[in-house]
JSON list of C-alpha atoms and ligand atoms in Angstrom, two decimals:
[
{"chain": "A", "resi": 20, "resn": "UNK", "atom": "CA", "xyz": [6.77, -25.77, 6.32]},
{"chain": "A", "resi": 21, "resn": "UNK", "atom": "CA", "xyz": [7.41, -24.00, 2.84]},
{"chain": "A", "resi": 22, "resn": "UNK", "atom": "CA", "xyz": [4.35, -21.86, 1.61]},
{"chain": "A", "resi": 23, "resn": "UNK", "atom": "CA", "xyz": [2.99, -23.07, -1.60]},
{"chain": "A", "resi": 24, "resn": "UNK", "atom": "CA", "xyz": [5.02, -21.41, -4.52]},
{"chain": "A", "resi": 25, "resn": "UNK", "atom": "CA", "xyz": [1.58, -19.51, -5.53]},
{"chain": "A", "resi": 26, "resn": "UNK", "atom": "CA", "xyz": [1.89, -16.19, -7.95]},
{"chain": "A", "resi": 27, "resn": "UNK", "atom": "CA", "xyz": [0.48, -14.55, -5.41]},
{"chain": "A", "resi": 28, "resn": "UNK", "atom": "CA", "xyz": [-0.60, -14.49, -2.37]},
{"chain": "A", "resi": 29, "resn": "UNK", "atom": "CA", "xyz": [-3.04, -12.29, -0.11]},
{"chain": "A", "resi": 30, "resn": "UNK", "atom": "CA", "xyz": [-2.21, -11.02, 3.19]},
{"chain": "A", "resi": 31, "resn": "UNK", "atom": "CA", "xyz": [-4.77, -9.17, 5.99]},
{"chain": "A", "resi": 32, "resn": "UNK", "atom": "CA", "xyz": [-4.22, -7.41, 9.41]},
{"chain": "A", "resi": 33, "resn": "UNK", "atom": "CA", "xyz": [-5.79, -5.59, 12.04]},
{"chain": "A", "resi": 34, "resn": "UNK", "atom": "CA", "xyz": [-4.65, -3.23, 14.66]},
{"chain": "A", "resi": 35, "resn": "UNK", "atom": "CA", "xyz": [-6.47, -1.55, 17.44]},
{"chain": "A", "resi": 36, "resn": "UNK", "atom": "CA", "xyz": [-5.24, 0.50, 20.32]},
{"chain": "A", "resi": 37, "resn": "UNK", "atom": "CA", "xyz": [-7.00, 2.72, 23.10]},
{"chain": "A", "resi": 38, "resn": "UNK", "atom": "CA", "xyz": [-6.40, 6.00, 23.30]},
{"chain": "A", "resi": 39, "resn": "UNK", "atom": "CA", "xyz": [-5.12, 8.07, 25.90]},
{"chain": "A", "resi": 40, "resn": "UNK", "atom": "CA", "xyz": [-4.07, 12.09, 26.71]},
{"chain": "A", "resi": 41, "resn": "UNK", "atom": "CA", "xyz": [-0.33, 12.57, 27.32]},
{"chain": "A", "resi": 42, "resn": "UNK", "atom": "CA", "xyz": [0.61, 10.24, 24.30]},
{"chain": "A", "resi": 43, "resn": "UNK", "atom": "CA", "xyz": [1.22, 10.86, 20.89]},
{"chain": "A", "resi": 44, "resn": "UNK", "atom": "CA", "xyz": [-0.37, 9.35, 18.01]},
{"chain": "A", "resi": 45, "resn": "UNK", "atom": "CA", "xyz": [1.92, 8.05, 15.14]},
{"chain": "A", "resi": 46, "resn": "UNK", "atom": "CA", "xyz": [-0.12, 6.21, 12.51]},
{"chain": "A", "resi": 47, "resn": "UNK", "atom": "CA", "xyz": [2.00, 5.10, 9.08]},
{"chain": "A", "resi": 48, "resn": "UNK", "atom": "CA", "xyz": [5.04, 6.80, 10.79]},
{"chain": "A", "resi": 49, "resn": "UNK", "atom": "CA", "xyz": [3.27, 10.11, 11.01]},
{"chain": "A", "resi": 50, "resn": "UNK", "atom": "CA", "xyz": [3.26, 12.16, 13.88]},
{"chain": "A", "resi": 51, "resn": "UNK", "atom": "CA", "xyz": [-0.68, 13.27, 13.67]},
{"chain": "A", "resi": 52, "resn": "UNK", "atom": "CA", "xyz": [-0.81, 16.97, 14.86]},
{"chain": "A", "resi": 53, "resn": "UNK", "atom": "CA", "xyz": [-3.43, 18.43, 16.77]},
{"chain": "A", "resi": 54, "resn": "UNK", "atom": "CA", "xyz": [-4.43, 14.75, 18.31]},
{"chain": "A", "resi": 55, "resn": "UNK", "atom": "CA", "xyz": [-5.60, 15.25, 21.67]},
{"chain": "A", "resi": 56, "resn": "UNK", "atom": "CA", "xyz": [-5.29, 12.11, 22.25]},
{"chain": "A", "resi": 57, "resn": "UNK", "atom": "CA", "xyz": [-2.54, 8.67, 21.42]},
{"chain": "A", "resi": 58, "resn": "UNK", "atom": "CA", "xyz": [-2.16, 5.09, 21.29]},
{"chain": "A", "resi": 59, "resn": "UNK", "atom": "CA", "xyz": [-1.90, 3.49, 24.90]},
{"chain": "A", "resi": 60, "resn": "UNK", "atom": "CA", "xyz": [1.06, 0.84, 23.92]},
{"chain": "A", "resi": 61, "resn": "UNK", "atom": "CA", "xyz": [3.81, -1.51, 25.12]},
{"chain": "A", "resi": 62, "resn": "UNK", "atom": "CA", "xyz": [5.68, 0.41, 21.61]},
{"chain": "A", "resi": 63, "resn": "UNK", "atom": "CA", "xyz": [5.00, 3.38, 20.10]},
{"chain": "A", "resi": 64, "resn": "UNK", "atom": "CA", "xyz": [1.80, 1.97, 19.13]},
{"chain": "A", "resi": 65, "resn": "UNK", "atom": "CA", "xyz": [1.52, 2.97, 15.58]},
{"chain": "A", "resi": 66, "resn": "UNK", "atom": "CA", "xyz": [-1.13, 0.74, 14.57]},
{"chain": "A", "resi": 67, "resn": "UNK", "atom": "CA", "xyz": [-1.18, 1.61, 10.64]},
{"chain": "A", "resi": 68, "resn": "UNK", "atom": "CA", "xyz": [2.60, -0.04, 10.46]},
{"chain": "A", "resi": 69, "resn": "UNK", "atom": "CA", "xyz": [1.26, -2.87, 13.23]},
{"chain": "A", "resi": 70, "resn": "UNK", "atom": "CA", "xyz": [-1.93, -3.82, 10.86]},
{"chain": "A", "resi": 71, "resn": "UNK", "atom": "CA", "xyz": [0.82, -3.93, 7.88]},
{"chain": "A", "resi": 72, "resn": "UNK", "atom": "CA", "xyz": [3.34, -5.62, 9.42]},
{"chain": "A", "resi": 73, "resn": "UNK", "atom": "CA", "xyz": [0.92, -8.82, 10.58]},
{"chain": "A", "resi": 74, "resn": "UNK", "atom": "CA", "xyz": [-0.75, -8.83, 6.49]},
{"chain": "A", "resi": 75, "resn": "UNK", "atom": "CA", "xyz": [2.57, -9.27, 5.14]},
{"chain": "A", "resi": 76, "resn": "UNK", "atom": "CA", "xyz": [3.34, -11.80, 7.71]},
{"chain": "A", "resi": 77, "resn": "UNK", "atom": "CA", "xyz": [-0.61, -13.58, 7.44]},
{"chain": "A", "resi": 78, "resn": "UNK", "atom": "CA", "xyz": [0.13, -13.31, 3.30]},
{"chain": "A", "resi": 79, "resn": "UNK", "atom": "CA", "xyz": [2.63, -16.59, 3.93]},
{"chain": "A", "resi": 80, "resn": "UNK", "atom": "CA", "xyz": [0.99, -18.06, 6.84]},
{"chain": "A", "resi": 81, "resn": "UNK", "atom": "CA", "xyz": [3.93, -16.61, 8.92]},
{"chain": "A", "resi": 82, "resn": "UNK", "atom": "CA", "xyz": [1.88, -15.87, 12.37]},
{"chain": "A", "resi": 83, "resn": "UNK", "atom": "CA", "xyz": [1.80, -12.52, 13.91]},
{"chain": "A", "resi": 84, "resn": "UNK", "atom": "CA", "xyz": [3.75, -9.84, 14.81]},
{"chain": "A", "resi": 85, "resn": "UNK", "atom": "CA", "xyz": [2.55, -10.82, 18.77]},
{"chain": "A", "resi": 86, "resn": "UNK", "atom": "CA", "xyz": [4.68, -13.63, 18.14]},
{"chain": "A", "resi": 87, "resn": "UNK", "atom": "CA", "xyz": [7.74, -12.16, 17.35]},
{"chain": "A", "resi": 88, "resn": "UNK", "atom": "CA", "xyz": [7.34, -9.35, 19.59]},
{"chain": "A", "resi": 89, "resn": "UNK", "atom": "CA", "xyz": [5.65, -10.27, 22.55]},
{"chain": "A", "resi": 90, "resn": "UNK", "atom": "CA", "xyz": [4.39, -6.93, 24.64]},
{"chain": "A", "resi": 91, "resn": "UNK", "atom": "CA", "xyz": [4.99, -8.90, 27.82]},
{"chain": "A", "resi": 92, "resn": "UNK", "atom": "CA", "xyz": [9.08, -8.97, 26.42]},
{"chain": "A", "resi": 93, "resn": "UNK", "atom": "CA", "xyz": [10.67, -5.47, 28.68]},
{"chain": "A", "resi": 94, "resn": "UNK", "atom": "CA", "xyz": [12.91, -5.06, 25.39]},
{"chain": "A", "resi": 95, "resn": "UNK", "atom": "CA", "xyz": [10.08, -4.41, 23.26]},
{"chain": "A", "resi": 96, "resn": "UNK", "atom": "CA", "xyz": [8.80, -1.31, 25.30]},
{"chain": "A", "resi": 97, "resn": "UNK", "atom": "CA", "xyz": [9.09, 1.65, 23.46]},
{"chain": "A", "resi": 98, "resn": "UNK", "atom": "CA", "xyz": [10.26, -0.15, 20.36]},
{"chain": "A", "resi": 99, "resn": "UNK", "atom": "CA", "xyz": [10.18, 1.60, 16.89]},
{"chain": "A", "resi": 100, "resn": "UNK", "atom": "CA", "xyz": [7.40, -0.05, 14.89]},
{"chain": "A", "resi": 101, "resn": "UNK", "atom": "CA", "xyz": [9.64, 0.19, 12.04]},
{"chain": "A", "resi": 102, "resn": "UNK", "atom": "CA", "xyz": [11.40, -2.54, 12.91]},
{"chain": "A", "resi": 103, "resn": "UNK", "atom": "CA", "xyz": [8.62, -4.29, 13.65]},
{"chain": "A", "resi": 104, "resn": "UNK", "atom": "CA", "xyz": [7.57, -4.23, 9.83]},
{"chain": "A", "resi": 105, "resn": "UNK", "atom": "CA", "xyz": [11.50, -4.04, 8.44]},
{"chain": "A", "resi": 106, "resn": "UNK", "atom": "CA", "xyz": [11.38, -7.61, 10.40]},
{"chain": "A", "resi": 107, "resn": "UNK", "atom": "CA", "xyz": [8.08, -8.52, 8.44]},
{"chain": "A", "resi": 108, "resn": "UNK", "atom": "CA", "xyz": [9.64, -7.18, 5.46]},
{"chain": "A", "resi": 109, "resn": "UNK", "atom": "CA", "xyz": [12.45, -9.16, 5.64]},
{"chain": "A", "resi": 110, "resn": "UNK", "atom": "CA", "xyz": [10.75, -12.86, 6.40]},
{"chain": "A", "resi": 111, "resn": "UNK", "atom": "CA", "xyz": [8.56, -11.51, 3.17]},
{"chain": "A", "resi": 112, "resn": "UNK", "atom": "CA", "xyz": [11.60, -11.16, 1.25]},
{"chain": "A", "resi": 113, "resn": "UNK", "atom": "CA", "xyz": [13.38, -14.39, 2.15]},
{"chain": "A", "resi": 114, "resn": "UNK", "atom": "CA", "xyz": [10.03, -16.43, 0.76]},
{"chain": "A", "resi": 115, "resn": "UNK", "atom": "CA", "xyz": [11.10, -14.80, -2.26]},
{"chain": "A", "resi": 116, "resn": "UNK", "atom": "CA", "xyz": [8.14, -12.71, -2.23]},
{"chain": "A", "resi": 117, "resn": "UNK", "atom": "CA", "xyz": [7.21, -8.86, -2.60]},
{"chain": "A", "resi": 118, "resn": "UNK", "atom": "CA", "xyz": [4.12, -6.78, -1.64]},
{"chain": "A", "resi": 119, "resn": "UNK", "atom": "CA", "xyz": [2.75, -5.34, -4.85]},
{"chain": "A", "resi": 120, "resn": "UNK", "atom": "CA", "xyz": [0.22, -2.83, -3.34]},
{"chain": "A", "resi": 121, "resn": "UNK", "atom": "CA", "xyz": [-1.07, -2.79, -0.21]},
{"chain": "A", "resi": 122, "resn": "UNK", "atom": "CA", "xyz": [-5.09, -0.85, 1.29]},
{"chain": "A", "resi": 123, "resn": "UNK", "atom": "CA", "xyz": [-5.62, 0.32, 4.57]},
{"chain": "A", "resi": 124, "resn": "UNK", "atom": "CA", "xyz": [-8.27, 1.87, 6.38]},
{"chain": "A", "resi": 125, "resn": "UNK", "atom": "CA", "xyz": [-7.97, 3.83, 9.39]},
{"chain": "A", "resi": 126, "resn": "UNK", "atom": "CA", "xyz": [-10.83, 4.33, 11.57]},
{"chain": "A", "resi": 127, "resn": "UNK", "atom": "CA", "xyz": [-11.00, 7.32, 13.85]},
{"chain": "A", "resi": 128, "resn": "UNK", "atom": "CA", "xyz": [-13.33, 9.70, 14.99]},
{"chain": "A", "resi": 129, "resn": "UNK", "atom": "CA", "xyz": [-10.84, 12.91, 15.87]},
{"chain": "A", "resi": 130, "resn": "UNK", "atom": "CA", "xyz": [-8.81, 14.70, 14.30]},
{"chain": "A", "resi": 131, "resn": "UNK", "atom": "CA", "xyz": [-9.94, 14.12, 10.98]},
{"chain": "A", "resi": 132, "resn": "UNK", "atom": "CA", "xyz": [-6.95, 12.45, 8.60]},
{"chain": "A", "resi": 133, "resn": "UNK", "atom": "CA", "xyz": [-7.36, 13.86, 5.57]},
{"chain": "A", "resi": 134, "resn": "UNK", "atom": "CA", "xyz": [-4.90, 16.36, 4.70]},
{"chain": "A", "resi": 135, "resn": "UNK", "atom": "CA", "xyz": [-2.31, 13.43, 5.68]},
{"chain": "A", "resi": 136, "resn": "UNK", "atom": "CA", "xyz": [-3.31, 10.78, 3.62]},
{"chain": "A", "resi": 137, "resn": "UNK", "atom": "CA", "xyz": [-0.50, 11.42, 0.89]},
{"chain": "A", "resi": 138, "resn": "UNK", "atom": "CA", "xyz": [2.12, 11.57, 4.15]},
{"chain": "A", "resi": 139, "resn": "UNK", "atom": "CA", "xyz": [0.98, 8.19, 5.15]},
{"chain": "A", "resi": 140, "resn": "UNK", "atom": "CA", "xyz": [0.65, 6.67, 1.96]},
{"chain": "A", "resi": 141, "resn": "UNK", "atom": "CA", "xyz": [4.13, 8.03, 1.01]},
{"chain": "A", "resi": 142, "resn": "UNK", "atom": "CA", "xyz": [5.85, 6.42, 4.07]},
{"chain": "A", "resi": 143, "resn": "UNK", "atom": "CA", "xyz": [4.14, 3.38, 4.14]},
{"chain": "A", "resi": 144, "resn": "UNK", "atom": "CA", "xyz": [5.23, 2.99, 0.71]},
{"chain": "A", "resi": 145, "resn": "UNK", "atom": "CA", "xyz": [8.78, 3.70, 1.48]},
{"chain": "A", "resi": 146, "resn": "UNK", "atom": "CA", "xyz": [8.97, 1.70, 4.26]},
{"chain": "A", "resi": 147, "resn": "UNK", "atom": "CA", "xyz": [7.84, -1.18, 1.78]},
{"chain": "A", "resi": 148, "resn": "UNK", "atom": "CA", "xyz": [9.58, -0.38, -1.04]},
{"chain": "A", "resi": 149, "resn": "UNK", "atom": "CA", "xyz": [6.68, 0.77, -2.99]},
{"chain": "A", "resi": 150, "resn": "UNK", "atom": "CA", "xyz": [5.30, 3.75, -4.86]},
{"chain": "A", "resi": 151, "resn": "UNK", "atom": "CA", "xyz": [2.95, 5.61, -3.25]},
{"chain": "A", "resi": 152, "resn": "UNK", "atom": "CA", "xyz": [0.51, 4.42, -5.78]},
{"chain": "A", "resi": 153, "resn": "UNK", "atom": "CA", "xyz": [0.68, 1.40, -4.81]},
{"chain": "A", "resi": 154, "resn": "UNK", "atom": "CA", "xyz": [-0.53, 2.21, -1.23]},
{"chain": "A", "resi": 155, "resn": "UNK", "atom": "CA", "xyz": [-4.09, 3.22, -0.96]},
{"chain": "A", "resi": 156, "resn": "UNK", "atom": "CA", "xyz": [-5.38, 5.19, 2.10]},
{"chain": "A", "resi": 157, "resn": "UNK", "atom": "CA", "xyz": [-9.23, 5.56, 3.32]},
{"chain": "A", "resi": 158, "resn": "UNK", "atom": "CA", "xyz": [-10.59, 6.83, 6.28]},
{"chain": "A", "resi": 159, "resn": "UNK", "atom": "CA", "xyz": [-13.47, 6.86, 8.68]},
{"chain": "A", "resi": 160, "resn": "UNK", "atom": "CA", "xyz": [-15.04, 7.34, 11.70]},
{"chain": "A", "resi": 161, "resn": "UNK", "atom": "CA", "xyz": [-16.55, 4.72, 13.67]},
{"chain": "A", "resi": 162, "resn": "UNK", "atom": "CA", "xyz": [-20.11, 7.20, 14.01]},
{"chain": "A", "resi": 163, "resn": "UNK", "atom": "CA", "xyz": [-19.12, 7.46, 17.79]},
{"chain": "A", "resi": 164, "resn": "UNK", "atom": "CA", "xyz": [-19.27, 3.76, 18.33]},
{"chain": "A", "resi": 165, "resn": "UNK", "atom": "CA", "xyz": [-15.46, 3.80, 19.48]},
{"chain": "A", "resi": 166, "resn": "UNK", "atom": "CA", "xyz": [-14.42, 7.30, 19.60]},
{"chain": "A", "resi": 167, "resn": "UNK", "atom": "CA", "xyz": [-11.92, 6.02, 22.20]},
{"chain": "A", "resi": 168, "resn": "UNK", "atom": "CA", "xyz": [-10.11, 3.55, 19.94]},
{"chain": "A", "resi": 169, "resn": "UNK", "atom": "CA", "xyz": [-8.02, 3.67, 16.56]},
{"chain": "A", "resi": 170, "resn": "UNK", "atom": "CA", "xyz": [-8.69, 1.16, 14.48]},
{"chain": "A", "resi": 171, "resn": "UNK", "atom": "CA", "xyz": [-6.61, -0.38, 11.45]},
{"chain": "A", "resi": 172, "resn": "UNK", "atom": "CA", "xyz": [-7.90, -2.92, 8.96]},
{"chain": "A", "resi": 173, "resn": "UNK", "atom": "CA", "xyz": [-5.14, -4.06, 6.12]},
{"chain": "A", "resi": 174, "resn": "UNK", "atom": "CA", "xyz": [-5.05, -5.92, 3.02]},
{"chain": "A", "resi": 175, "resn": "UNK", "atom": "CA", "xyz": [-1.64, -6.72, 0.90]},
{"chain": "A", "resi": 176, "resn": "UNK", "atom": "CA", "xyz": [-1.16, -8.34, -1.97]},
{"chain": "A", "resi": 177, "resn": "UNK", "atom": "CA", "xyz": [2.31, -10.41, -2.20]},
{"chain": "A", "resi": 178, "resn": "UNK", "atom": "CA", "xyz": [4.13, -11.24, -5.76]},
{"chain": "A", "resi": 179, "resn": "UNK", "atom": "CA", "xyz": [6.47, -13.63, -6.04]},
{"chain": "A", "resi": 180, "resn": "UNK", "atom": "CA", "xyz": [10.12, -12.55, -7.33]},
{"chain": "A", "resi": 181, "resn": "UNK", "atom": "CA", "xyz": [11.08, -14.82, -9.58]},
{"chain": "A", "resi": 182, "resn": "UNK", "atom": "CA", "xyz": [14.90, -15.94, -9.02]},
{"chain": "B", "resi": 27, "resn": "ZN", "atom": "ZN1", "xyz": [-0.54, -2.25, 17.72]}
]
């Protein structure tokens, strides 16, 4: 089924992932120092790219990312979330559409994020082929309601290439 040929389209995603001592916590592609704690995860867990990667495939009514990489599937332990959103990227791409800016917010209650919200926003927006502009960061804590979770909660807008 062909999505409808619209201007534009929205996308959304969501990530969450316990956390755990003994693993590291990568969120946007960032390694986040001084976290006591990281993502408990078949992959690296990196939930910023996860959250992306399932609102650029929502944006066309292409599924989610659990589809194309089951974490049941032994060749998708460890795996570089990268290539989980390069993938995204590229069904995006073949639709003929492009993201135009994308908003996240990470929720966390330790360590606080930010002195790396230009890191993330820059990679993010590399990995997408943006501007950093175009990729707008917030953070917050859940108040102690889920200090042992990060949370991601995405929005993307996709514009159609013409040609
Ligand atoms: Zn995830």
């Amino acid at each position: 089924m062909t999505p409808a040929p619209l201007p534009s389209r929205i996308g959304y995603g969501e990530d969450a992932h316990r956390l755990a001592q003994g693993r590291a916590l990568v969120l946007g592609g960032v390694p986040i120092p001084h976290a006591e704690r990281g993502a408990v995860a078949h992959s690296d867990g990196d939930a910023v790219l996860h959250a992306v990667a399932d609102a650029l495939l929502s944006g066309l009514a292409l599924g989610d990312i659990g589809q194309y990489y089951p974490d049941t599937a032994a060749e998708n332990a460890g795996l570089d979330s990268r290539e989980i959103l390069a993938h995204a990227l590229a069904l995006v791409r073949e639709w003929k559409y492009a993201p135009a800016n994308v908003a996240l917010v990470v929720t966390l209650d330790r360590p606080k994020l930010g002195p790396l919200r230009a890191d993330i926003a820059r990679n993010v927006a590399a990995l997408l082929g943006l501007n950093e502009t175009e990729v707008g960061v917030s953070f917050k804590t859940s108040e102690g309601l889920a200090p042992d979770h990060v949370q991601v909660r995405v929005t993307v807008l996709l514009a159609r290439v013409e040609g």
